[in-house]
PDB file of C-alpha atoms in Angstrom:
ATOM      1  CA  MET A 996       3.757  25.651 -33.301  1.00  0.00           C
ATOM      2  CA  SER A 997       6.233  25.907 -30.552  1.00  0.00           C
ATOM      3  CA  ASP A 998       5.505  24.726 -26.970  1.00  0.00           C
ATOM      4  CA  PRO A 999       4.065  27.492 -24.170  1.00  0.00           C
ATOM      5  CA  ALA A1000       6.852  28.749 -21.892  1.00  0.00           C
ATOM      6  CA  PRO A1001       7.229  27.078 -18.302  1.00  0.00           C
ATOM      7  CA  GLU A1002       5.500  28.644 -15.560  1.00  0.00           C
ATOM      8  CA  ILE A1003       6.564  29.441 -12.325  1.00  0.00           C
ATOM      9  CA  LEU A1004       3.233  29.559 -10.256  1.00  0.00           C
ATOM     10  CA  PRO A1005       2.573  29.906  -5.976  1.00  0.00           C
ATOM     11  CA  LEU A1006       1.336  27.093  -3.997  1.00  0.00           C
ATOM     12  CA  GLY A1007       0.175  28.002  -1.168  1.00  0.00           C
ATOM     13  CA  LEU A1008       2.739  29.189   2.082  1.00  0.00           C
ATOM     14  CA  ASP A1009       5.726  27.012   0.418  1.00  0.00           C
ATOM     15  CA  GLY A1010       5.350  25.689  -2.640  1.00  0.00           C
ATOM     16  CA  VAL A1011       5.957  26.786  -5.514  1.00  0.00           C
ATOM     17  CA  LEU A1012       5.053  24.582  -8.798  1.00  0.00           C
ATOM     18  CA  VAL A1013       6.772  24.757 -12.145  1.00  0.00           C
ATOM     19  CA  ARG A1014       4.781  24.219 -15.026  1.00  0.00           C
ATOM     20  CA  PHE A1015       5.475  22.710 -18.343  1.00  0.00           C
ATOM     21  CA  ALA A1016       2.254  22.284 -19.949  1.00  0.00           C
ATOM     22  CA  ASP A1017      -1.455  22.492 -19.153  1.00  0.00           C
ATOM     23  CA  ALA A1018      -2.410  19.362 -20.597  1.00  0.00           C
ATOM     24  CA  LEU A1019      -0.830  16.004 -20.639  1.00  0.00           C
ATOM     25  CA  SER A1020       1.917  15.547 -23.187  1.00  0.00           C
ATOM     26  CA  GLU A1021       5.047  13.222 -23.850  1.00  0.00           C
ATOM     27  CA  ALA A1022       6.485  17.190 -24.213  1.00  0.00           C
ATOM     28  CA  GLY A1023       5.181  18.237 -21.335  1.00  0.00           C
ATOM     29  CA  ASN A1024       6.248  14.849 -18.874  1.00  0.00           C
ATOM     30  CA  ARG A1025       9.739  14.647 -20.230  1.00  0.00           C
ATOM     31  CA  ALA A1026      10.043  18.070 -19.490  1.00  0.00           C
ATOM     32  CA  ALA A1027       8.854  17.540 -15.672  1.00  0.00           C
ATOM     33  CA  LEU A1028      10.545  14.481 -15.101  1.00  0.00           C
ATOM     34  CA  ALA A1029      13.737  15.975 -16.547  1.00  0.00           C
ATOM     35  CA  PHE A1030      14.073  19.285 -14.496  1.00  0.00           C
ATOM     36  CA  CYS A1031      13.021  17.573 -11.702  1.00  0.00           C
ATOM     37  CA  ALA A1032      16.003  15.305 -11.815  1.00  0.00           C
ATOM     38  CA  ALA A1033      17.969  18.200 -12.303  1.00  0.00           C
ATOM     39  CA  VAL A1034      16.954  20.193  -9.862  1.00  0.00           C
ATOM     40  CA  GLN A1035      17.503  16.942  -7.407  1.00  0.00           C
ATOM     41  CA  GLN A1036      21.447  17.112  -8.115  1.00  0.00           C
ATOM     42  CA  GLU A1037      21.813  20.530  -6.846  1.00  0.00           C
ATOM     43  CA  LEU A1038      19.185  21.783  -4.543  1.00  0.00           C
ATOM     44  CA  PRO A1039      18.290  25.338  -4.519  1.00  0.00           C
ATOM     45  CA  THR A1040      18.732  27.087  -0.946  1.00  0.00           C
ATOM     46  CA  GLY A1041      16.257  26.127   1.462  1.00  0.00           C
ATOM     47  CA  VAL A1042      14.178  23.112  -0.775  1.00  0.00           C
ATOM     48  CA  THR A1043      13.458  20.259   1.552  1.00  0.00           C
ATOM     49  CA  GLU A1044      10.963  18.645  -1.062  1.00  0.00           C
ATOM     50  CA  THR A1045      10.243  17.892  -4.544  1.00  0.00           C
ATOM     51  CA  ALA A1046       7.835  15.990  -6.319  1.00  0.00           C
ATOM     52  CA  THR A1047       6.442  15.541 -10.303  1.00  0.00           C
ATOM     53  CA  SER A1048       3.167  15.601 -11.889  1.00  0.00           C
ATOM     54  CA  LEU A1049       1.828  14.848 -15.098  1.00  0.00           C
ATOM     55  CA  THR A1050       3.860  17.779 -16.143  1.00  0.00           C
ATOM     56  CA  SER A1051       4.786  20.013 -13.378  1.00  0.00           C
ATOM     57  CA  VAL A1052       7.256  20.119 -10.628  1.00  0.00           C
ATOM     58  CA  LEU A1053       6.564  20.509  -7.061  1.00  0.00           C
ATOM     59  CA  LEU A1054       9.214  22.798  -4.779  1.00  0.00           C
ATOM     60  CA  ARG A1055       8.828  22.858  -0.952  1.00  0.00           C
ATOM     61  CA  PHE A1056      10.899  25.372   0.601  1.00  0.00           C
ATOM     62  CA  ARG A1057      11.449  26.598   4.384  1.00  0.00           C
ATOM     63  CA  PRO A1058      10.827  30.050   4.413  1.00  0.00           C
ATOM     64  CA  ASP A1059      13.003  30.909   7.341  1.00  0.00           C
ATOM     65  CA  GLU A1060      15.840  30.012   4.488  1.00  0.00           C
ATOM     66  CA  THR A1061      15.099  31.551   1.605  1.00  0.00           C
ATOM     67  CA  SER A1062      12.200  33.798   0.588  1.00  0.00           C
ATOM     68  CA  ARG A1063       9.788  32.724  -2.646  1.00  0.00           C
ATOM     69  CA  ALA A1064      11.170  35.431  -4.920  1.00  0.00           C
ATOM     70  CA  ARG A1065      15.022  34.433  -4.333  1.00  0.00           C
ATOM     71  CA  LEU A1066      14.218  30.675  -5.271  1.00  0.00           C
ATOM     72  CA  GLU A1067      12.217  31.695  -8.514  1.00  0.00           C
ATOM     73  CA  ASP A1068      14.722  34.237  -9.735  1.00  0.00           C
ATOM     74  CA  ASP A1069      17.087  30.218  -9.008  1.00  0.00           C
ATOM     75  CA  LEU A1070      14.295  28.577 -11.066  1.00  0.00           C
ATOM     76  CA  ARG A1071      14.224  30.805 -14.062  1.00  0.00           C
ATOM     77  CA  GLY A1072      17.760  30.321 -14.525  1.00  0.00           C
ATOM     78  CA  ARG A1073      17.723  26.620 -14.540  1.00  0.00           C
ATOM     79  CA  LEU A1074      14.986  26.751 -16.784  1.00  0.00           C
ATOM     80  CA  SER A1075      16.779  29.208 -19.114  1.00  0.00           C
ATOM     81  CA  LEU A1076      19.372  26.529 -19.442  1.00  0.00           C
ATOM     82  CA  ARG A1077      17.776  24.205 -22.102  1.00  0.00           C
ATOM     83  CA  ASP A1078      14.548  23.576 -23.914  1.00  0.00           C
ATOM     84  CA  TRP A1079      13.440  20.880 -20.698  1.00  0.00           C
ATOM     85  CA  CYS A1080      11.127  20.070 -23.697  1.00  0.00           C
ATOM     86  CA  SER A1081      13.555  17.931 -25.484  1.00  0.00           C
ATOM     87  CA  ALA A1082      15.514  17.255 -22.760  1.00  0.00           C
ATOM     88  CA  PRO A1083      17.018  13.589 -22.206  1.00  0.00           C
ATOM     89  CA  LEU A1084      14.855  11.102 -19.450  1.00  0.00           C
ATOM     90  CA  PRO A1085      16.734  10.473 -15.881  1.00  0.00           C
ATOM     91  CA  GLU A1086      19.374   8.196 -16.158  1.00  0.00           C
ATOM     92  CA  TYR A1087      17.779   6.469 -12.789  1.00  0.00           C
ATOM     93  CA  ARG A1088      15.135   5.054 -14.806  1.00  0.00           C
ATOM     94  CA  THR A1089      14.366   0.744 -14.243  1.00  0.00           C
ATOM     95  CA  LEU A1090      12.811  -1.378 -16.706  1.00  0.00           C
ATOM     96  CA  TRP A1091       9.702  -3.026 -15.062  1.00  0.00           C
ATOM     97  CA  ARG A1092       8.609  -6.432 -16.569  1.00  0.00           C
ATOM     98  CA  ILE A1093       5.331  -7.119 -15.413  1.00  0.00           C
ATOM     99  CA  PRO A1094       3.092 -10.042 -15.484  1.00  0.00           C
ATOM    100  CA  ALA A1095      -0.326  -9.864 -16.343  1.00  0.00           C
ATOM    101  CA  VAL A1096      -3.756 -12.248 -17.027  1.00  0.00           C
ATOM    102  CA  PHE A1097      -5.606 -10.242 -19.754  1.00  0.00           C
ATOM    103  CA  GLY A1098      -9.323 -10.458 -20.583  1.00  0.00           C
ATOM    104  CA  GLY A1099     -11.824 -13.302 -18.571  1.00  0.00           C
ATOM    105  CA  ARG A1100     -12.732 -13.043 -15.220  1.00  0.00           C
ATOM    106  CA  HIS A1101      -9.359 -10.662 -14.542  1.00  0.00           C
ATOM    107  CA  GLY A1102      -9.780  -8.104 -17.490  1.00  0.00           C
ATOM    108  CA  PRO A1103     -14.211  -8.786 -17.823  1.00  0.00           C
ATOM    109  CA  GLN A1104     -14.071  -4.867 -20.292  1.00  0.00           C
ATOM    110  CA  LEU A1105     -11.164  -6.637 -22.482  1.00  0.00           C
ATOM    111  CA  ASP A1106     -13.545  -7.523 -25.558  1.00  0.00           C
ATOM    112  CA  GLU A1107     -15.154  -3.506 -25.286  1.00  0.00           C
ATOM    113  CA  VAL A1108     -12.243  -1.757 -25.073  1.00  0.00           C
ATOM    114  CA  ALA A1109     -10.683  -4.167 -28.755  1.00  0.00           C
ATOM    115  CA  ASP A1110     -13.685  -3.065 -30.280  1.00  0.00           C
ATOM    116  CA  ALA A1111     -13.342   0.614 -29.374  1.00  0.00           C
ATOM    117  CA  VAL A1112      -9.509   0.343 -30.588  1.00  0.00           C
ATOM    118  CA  GLY A1113     -10.539  -1.535 -33.950  1.00  0.00           C
ATOM    119  CA  ARG A1114      -8.121  -4.377 -33.013  1.00  0.00           C
ATOM    120  CA  SER A1115      -9.057  -8.178 -32.063  1.00  0.00           C
ATOM    121  CA  PRO A1116      -8.625  -8.877 -28.632  1.00  0.00           C
ATOM    122  CA  ASP A1117      -5.762 -10.934 -28.858  1.00  0.00           C
ATOM    123  CA  GLN A1118      -4.379  -7.823 -31.170  1.00  0.00           C
ATOM    124  CA  ALA A1119      -4.886  -5.246 -28.282  1.00  0.00           C
ATOM    125  CA  VAL A1120      -3.005  -7.458 -25.729  1.00  0.00           C
ATOM    126  CA  ASP A1121      -0.307  -7.904 -28.322  1.00  0.00           C
ATOM    127  CA  ASP A1122      -0.417  -3.613 -28.782  1.00  0.00           C
ATOM    128  CA  ILE A1123       0.011  -3.362 -24.046  1.00  0.00           C
ATOM    129  CA  ALA A1124       2.474  -6.017 -24.376  1.00  0.00           C
ATOM    130  CA  ALA A1125       4.840  -4.493 -27.172  1.00  0.00           C
ATOM    131  CA  THR A1126       4.799  -1.272 -25.409  1.00  0.00           C
ATOM    132  CA  GLU A1127       6.933   0.400 -23.641  1.00  0.00           C
ATOM    133  CA  LEU A1128       5.579   2.301 -21.022  1.00  0.00           C
ATOM    134  CA  ARG A1129       6.626   5.436 -18.894  1.00  0.00           C
ATOM    135  CA  VAL A1130       5.561   5.776 -15.326  1.00  0.00           C
ATOM    136  CA  LEU A1131       4.292   9.550 -16.037  1.00  0.00           C
ATOM    137  CA  ALA A1132       3.296  10.079 -12.779  1.00  0.00           C
ATOM    138  CA  ILE A1133       2.502   8.209  -9.278  1.00  0.00           C
ATOM    139  CA  GLY A1134      -0.848   9.407  -7.869  1.00  0.00           C
ATOM    140  CA  PHE A1135      -4.313   9.297  -7.133  1.00  0.00           C
ATOM    141  CA  ALA A1136      -3.377   6.362  -4.285  1.00  0.00           C
ATOM    142  CA  PRO A1137      -0.260   5.595  -3.013  1.00  0.00           C
ATOM    143  CA  GLY A1138       2.087   3.758  -5.701  1.00  0.00           C
ATOM    144  CA  GLN A1139      -0.507   3.979  -8.499  1.00  0.00           C
ATOM    145  CA  PRO A1140       1.406   4.698 -11.852  1.00  0.00           C
ATOM    146  CA  TYR A1141      -0.148   6.210 -15.095  1.00  0.00           C
ATOM    147  CA  LEU A1142       1.611   4.421 -17.581  1.00  0.00           C
ATOM    148  CA  GLY A1143       1.793   6.273 -21.280  1.00  0.00           C
ATOM    149  CA  PHE A1144       1.456   6.369 -23.881  1.00  0.00           C
ATOM    150  CA  LEU A1145      -0.208   3.707 -26.211  1.00  0.00           C
ATOM    151  CA  GLU A1146      -0.869   4.265 -29.515  1.00  0.00           C
ATOM    152  CA  ASP A1147      -3.394   7.149 -30.479  1.00  0.00           C
ATOM    153  CA  HIS A1148      -5.672   4.217 -31.276  1.00  0.00           C
ATOM    154  CA  TRP A1149      -5.606   3.588 -27.596  1.00  0.00           C
ATOM    155  CA  ASN A1150      -6.985   6.824 -27.386  1.00  0.00           C
ATOM    156  CA  ILE A1151     -10.538   6.037 -26.314  1.00  0.00           C
ATOM    157  CA  PRO A1152     -12.800   8.133 -23.403  1.00  0.00           C
ATOM    158  CA  ARG A1153     -13.501   6.945 -19.706  1.00  0.00           C
ATOM    159  CA  GLN A1154     -16.678   5.515 -19.534  1.00  0.00           C
ATOM    160  CA  ALA A1155     -19.438   6.994 -18.787  1.00  0.00           C
ATOM    161  CA  GLU A1156     -20.420   5.560 -15.558  1.00  0.00           C
ATOM    162  CA  VAL A1157     -17.899   4.744 -12.640  1.00  0.00           C
ATOM    163  CA  ASN A1158     -16.883   1.029 -11.702  1.00  0.00           C
ATOM    164  CA  PRO A1159     -18.075   0.900  -7.973  1.00  0.00           C
ATOM    165  CA  GLU A1160     -15.091  -1.275  -7.782  1.00  0.00           C
ATOM    166  CA  VAL A1161     -12.533  -2.794  -9.296  1.00  0.00           C
ATOM    167  CA  PRO A1162      -9.893  -5.081  -7.701  1.00  0.00           C
ATOM    168  CA  ARG A1163      -5.966  -4.783  -6.599  1.00  0.00           C
ATOM    169  CA  GLY A1164      -3.760  -5.142  -9.576  1.00  0.00           C
ATOM    170  CA  ALA A1165      -6.782  -4.503 -11.855  1.00  0.00           C
ATOM    171  CA  VAL A1166      -5.230  -3.293 -15.102  1.00  0.00           C
ATOM    172  CA  VAL A1167      -7.210  -0.294 -16.737  1.00  0.00           C
ATOM    173  CA  VAL A1168      -7.147   1.528 -19.837  1.00  0.00           C
ATOM    174  CA  ALA A1169      -8.139   5.142 -21.005  1.00  0.00           C
ATOM    175  CA  VAL A1170      -7.010   8.337 -22.928  1.00  0.00           C
ATOM    176  CA  ARG A1171      -3.943   6.482 -24.248  1.00  0.00           C
ATOM    177  CA  GLN A1172      -2.797   5.347 -20.677  1.00  0.00           C
ATOM    178  CA  VAL A1173      -2.642   2.304 -18.823  1.00  0.00           C
ATOM    179  CA  ILE A1174      -3.180   1.845 -14.930  1.00  0.00           C
ATOM    180  CA  PRO A1175      -2.335  -0.931 -12.725  1.00  0.00           C
ATOM    181  CA  PHE A1176      -4.121  -0.310  -9.393  1.00  0.00           C
ATOM    182  CA  ALA A1177      -2.387  -0.041  -6.276  1.00  0.00           C
ATOM    183  CA  ASN A1178      -5.914  -1.065  -4.301  1.00  0.00           C
ATOM    184  CA  ALA A1179      -9.052  -1.737  -4.434  1.00  0.00           C
ATOM    185  CA  ALA A1180     -11.286   1.309  -5.458  1.00  0.00           C
ATOM    186  CA  PRO A1181     -13.607   2.995  -7.985  1.00  0.00           C
ATOM    187  CA  THR A1182     -13.111   4.157 -11.223  1.00  0.00           C
ATOM    188  CA  GLY A1183     -14.005   5.320 -14.682  1.00  0.00           C
ATOM    189  CA  TRP A1184     -11.605   3.467 -16.490  1.00  0.00           C
ATOM    190  CA  TRP A1185     -11.740   0.429 -18.635  1.00  0.00           C
ATOM    191  CA  GLN A1186     -10.867  -3.441 -17.072  1.00  0.00           C
ATOM    192  CA  ILE A1187      -8.704  -5.191 -19.313  1.00  0.00           C
ATOM    193  CA  GLY A1188      -6.838  -7.772 -17.164  1.00  0.00           C
ATOM    194  CA  GLN A1189      -5.128  -8.089 -13.772  1.00  0.00           C
ATOM    195  CA  THR A1190      -1.765  -8.464 -11.978  1.00  0.00           C
ATOM    196  CA  ALA A1191      -0.287  -9.459  -8.667  1.00  0.00           C
ATOM    197  CA  PHE A1192       2.638  -6.963  -9.029  1.00  0.00           C
ATOM    198  CA  ARG A1193       2.366  -4.736  -5.236  1.00  0.00           C
ATOM    199  CA  CYS A1194       2.295  -1.337  -6.988  1.00  0.00           C
ATOM    200  CA  TYR A1195       2.337  -0.064  -2.860  1.00  0.00           C
ATOM    201  CA  ALA A1196       3.417  -2.926  -0.092  1.00  0.00           C
ATOM    202  CA  ARG A1197       3.399  -0.852   3.300  1.00  0.00           C
ATOM    203  CA  GLU A1198       5.333  -3.984   4.862  1.00  0.00           C
ATOM    204  CA  VAL A1199       8.160  -4.217   2.418  1.00  0.00           C
ATOM    205  CA  SER A1200      11.114  -1.235   1.668  1.00  0.00           C
ATOM    206  CA  PRO A1201      10.848   0.214  -1.094  1.00  0.00           C
ATOM    207  CA  PRO A1202       6.658   0.341  -0.192  1.00  0.00           C
ATOM    208  CA  ILE A1203       6.624   1.836  -3.387  1.00  0.00           C
ATOM    209  CA  PRO A1204       8.558  -0.050  -5.783  1.00  0.00           C
ATOM    210  CA  LEU A1205       8.423   1.551  -9.394  1.00  0.00           C
ATOM    211  CA  ARG A1206       8.838   5.972  -9.794  1.00  0.00           C
ATOM    212  CA  ALA A1207       8.017   8.604 -11.923  1.00  0.00           C
ATOM    213  CA  GLY A1208      10.164   8.007 -15.077  1.00  0.00           C
ATOM    214  CA  ASP A1209      10.886   3.841 -14.673  1.00  0.00           C
ATOM    215  CA  THR A1210       9.140   2.092 -17.833  1.00  0.00           C
ATOM    216  CA  VAL A1211       7.185  -0.813 -18.019  1.00  0.00           C
ATOM    217  CA  ARG A1212       6.695  -3.754 -20.158  1.00  0.00           C
ATOM    218  CA  PHE A1213       3.180  -6.097 -19.152  1.00  0.00           C
ATOM    219  CA  GLU A1214       4.305  -9.797 -20.069  1.00  0.00           C
ATOM    220  CA  PRO A1215       0.685 -12.113 -20.518  1.00  0.00           C
ATOM    221  CA  VAL A1216       0.391 -14.626 -18.876  1.00  0.00           C
ATOM    222  CA  PRO A1217      -1.922 -17.489 -18.789  1.00  0.00           C
ATOM    223  CA  ALA A1218      -5.159 -17.212 -16.257  1.00  0.00           C
ATOM    224  CA  ARG A1219      -4.111 -20.240 -14.587  1.00  0.00           C
ATOM    225  CA  ASP A1220      -1.196 -18.990 -13.383  1.00  0.00           C
ATOM    226  CA  PHE A1221      -2.450 -15.966 -11.683  1.00  0.00           C
ATOM    227  CA  GLY A1222      -2.835 -17.418  -8.215  1.00  0.00           C
ATOM    228  CA  ARG A1223       0.709 -18.584  -8.085  1.00  0.00           C
ATOM    229  CA  LEU A1224       1.531 -15.396  -9.138  1.00  0.00           C
ATOM    230  CA  LYS A1225      -0.553 -13.308  -6.606  1.00  0.00           C
ATOM    231  CA  GLU A1226       1.170 -16.010  -3.702  1.00  0.00           C
ATOM    232  CA  LEU A1227       4.322 -14.364  -4.995  1.00  0.00           C
ATOM    233  CA  GLY A1228       3.265 -10.956  -5.417  1.00  0.00           C
ATOM    234  CA  THR A1229       4.427 -10.505  -8.439  1.00  0.00           C
TER     235      THR A1229
END
């Protein structure tokens, strides 16, 4: 079955959404990242902002410089140039190596998750460390990345009940994805580790280091190293 054609949808008075899929997929995310990067190289007249979600691209425009119809025509022309679901990922991508502690008090649900994916706790950590994860999108909180994709056996559902709070840096998993939490927050995802890496730090420049399209490798470290890493902010 071929991928559905991209949709161009109105979003408010000054927005247009280009949607490549209505559910998360590798192809849909690849298309959103590749198309947004291509648009940024030569912005359509009147466009002031672009941003990606998991499978869509948002464009904001100035109604006094262009019309919605003109912008949509421009976007249709660009969409017709290639199959964006198989396009190369943007060249700007950075590989980040992020130390994290797994299990114990830093990852209190590792054993449950390992059992759910049919692995031992050590094997589960090895799975994550061996996977180069793409930053699929930034969202939910400033700087917070959604990382994917783990192998199919990691397609575990979110918890039935929400955890009232996980700490900043909590490494959580569900539905083949991993999230390092930018700040303490409630979640229905499973906490298997914690990192001292700051996904958002307003006092530094840039305050959000990761960008959609970047890649992440988690590097397991002993729990005794967490305090030192936290002092360094890495």
